[in-house]
GROMACS .gro file of C-alpha atoms in nm:
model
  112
    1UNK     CA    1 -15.745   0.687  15.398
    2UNK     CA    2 -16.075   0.693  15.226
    3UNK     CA    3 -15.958   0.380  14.992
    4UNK     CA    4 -15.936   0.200  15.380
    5UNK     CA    5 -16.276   0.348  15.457
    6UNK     CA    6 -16.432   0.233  15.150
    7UNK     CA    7 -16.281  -0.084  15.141
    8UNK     CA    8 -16.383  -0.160  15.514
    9UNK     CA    9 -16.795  -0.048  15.451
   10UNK     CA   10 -16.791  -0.276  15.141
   11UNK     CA   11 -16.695  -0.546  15.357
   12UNK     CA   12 -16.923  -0.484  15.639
   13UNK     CA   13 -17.151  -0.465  15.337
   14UNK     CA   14 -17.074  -0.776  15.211
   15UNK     CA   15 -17.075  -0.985  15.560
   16UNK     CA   16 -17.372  -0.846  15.681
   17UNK     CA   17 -17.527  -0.967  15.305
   18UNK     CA   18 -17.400  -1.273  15.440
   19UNK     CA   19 -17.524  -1.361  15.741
   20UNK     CA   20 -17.892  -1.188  15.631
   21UNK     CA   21 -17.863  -1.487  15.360
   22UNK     CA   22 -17.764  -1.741  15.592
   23UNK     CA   23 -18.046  -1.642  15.834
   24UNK     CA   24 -18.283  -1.666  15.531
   25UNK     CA   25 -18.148  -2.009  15.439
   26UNK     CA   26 -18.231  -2.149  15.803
   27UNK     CA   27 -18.557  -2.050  15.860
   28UNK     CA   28 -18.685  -2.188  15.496
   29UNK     CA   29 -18.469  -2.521  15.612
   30UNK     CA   30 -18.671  -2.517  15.935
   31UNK     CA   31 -19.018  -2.434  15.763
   32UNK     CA   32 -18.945  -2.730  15.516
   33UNK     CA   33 -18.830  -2.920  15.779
   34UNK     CA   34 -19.168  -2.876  16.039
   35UNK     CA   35 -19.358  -2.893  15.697
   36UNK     CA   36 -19.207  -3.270  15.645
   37UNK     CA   37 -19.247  -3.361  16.042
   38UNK     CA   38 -19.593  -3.269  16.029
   39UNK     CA   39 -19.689  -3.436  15.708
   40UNK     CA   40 -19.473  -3.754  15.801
   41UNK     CA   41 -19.669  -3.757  16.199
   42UNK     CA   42 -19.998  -3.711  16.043
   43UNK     CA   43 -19.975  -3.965  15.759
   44UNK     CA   44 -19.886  -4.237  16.066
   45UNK     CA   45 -20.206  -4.182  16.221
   46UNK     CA   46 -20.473  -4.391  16.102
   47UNK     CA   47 -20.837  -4.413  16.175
   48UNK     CA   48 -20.898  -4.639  16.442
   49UNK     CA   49 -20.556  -4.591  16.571
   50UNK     CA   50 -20.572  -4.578  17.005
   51UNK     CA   51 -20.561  -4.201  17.114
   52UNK     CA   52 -20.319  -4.312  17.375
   53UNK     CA   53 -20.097  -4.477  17.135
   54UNK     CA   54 -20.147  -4.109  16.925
   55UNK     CA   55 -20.003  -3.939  17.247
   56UNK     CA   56 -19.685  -4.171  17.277
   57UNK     CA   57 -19.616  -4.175  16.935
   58UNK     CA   58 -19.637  -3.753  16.922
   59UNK     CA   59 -19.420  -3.732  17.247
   60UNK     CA   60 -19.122  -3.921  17.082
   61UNK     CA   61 -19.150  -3.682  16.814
   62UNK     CA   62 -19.001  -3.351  16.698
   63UNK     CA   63 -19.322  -3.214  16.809
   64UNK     CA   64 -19.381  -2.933  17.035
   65UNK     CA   65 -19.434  -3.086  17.385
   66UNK     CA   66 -19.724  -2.820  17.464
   67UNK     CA   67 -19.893  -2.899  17.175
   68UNK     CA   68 -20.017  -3.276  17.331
   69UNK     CA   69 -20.265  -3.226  17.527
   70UNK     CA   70 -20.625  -3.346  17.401
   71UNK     CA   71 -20.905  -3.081  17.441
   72UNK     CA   72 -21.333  -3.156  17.426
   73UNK     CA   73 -21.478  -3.100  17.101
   74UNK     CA   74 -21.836  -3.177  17.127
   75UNK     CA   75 -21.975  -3.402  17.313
   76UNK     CA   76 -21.747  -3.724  17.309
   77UNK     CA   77 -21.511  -3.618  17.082
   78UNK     CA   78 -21.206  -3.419  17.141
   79UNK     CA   79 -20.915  -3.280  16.951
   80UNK     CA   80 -20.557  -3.294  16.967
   81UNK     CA   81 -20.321  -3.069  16.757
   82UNK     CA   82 -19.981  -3.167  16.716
   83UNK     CA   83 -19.776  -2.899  16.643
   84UNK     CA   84 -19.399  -2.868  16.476
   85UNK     CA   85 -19.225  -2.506  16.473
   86UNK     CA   86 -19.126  -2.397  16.155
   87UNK     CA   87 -18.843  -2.131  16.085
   88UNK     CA   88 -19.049  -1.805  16.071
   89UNK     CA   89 -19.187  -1.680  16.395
   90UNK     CA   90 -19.516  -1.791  16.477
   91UNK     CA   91 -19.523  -2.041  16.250
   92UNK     CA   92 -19.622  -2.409  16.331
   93UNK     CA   93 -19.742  -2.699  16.092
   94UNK     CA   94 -19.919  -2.950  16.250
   95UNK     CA   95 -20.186  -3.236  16.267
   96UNK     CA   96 -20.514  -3.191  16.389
   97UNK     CA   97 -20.695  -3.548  16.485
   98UNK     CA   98 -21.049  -3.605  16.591
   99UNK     CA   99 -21.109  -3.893  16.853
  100UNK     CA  100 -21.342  -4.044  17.113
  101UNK     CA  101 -21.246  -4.407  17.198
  102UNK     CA  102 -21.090  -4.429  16.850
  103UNK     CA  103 -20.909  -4.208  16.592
  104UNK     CA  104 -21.193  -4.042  16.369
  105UNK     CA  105 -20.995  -3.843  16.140
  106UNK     CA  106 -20.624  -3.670  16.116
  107UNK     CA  107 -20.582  -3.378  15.915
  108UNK     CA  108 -20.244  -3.176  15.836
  109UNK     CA  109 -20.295  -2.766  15.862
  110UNK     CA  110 -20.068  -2.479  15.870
  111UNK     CA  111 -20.096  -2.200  16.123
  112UNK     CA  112 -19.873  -1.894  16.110
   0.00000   0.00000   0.00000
């Protein structure tokens, strides 16, 4: 009886081991993943590029869709950050671009 006892908590143990290690897998998949997306999205933007086009080209993307909207900066300018989720909660990589009539700049961050 306590061989079957034994036996069982060892393999509770061992699956619970597991599925901890699975879960640990994912999320650094998804990190690397969001990591890539962002870098990828942000290295297609160029200076000059149409804001519009920007907002089209972010919306067919793996990017978050609450992340596109374009906010005021100073004066003329205003800022978009496009954000992709990564695996551990509250964790988004992203692009941050600068624009008026034009793209000024496009930057890649990391937020967690």
């Amino acid at each position: 009886m306590l061989r079957k006892l034994v036996r069982f908590v060892l393999f509770a143990a061992l699956a619970l081991f597991g599925l901890v290690a699975a879960l640990l897998a994912y999320l650094a998949y998804a990190e690397h993943q969001a990591k890539e997306h962002a870098r990828a999205f942000c290295d297609s933007v160029k200076v000059g590029d149409d804001p519009l086009g920007v907002v089209v080209r972010a919306t067919r993307s793996e990017a978050l869709r609450s992340s596109l909207t374009w906010r005021p900066a100073d004066g003329n300018t205003k800022t978009l950050e496009v954000l992709f989720a990564g695996g551990i909660p509250l964790s988004a990589h992203g692009c941050r671009i600068q624009a008026s009539e034009q793209v000024m700049s496009a930057a890649y961050f990391h937020t967690r």
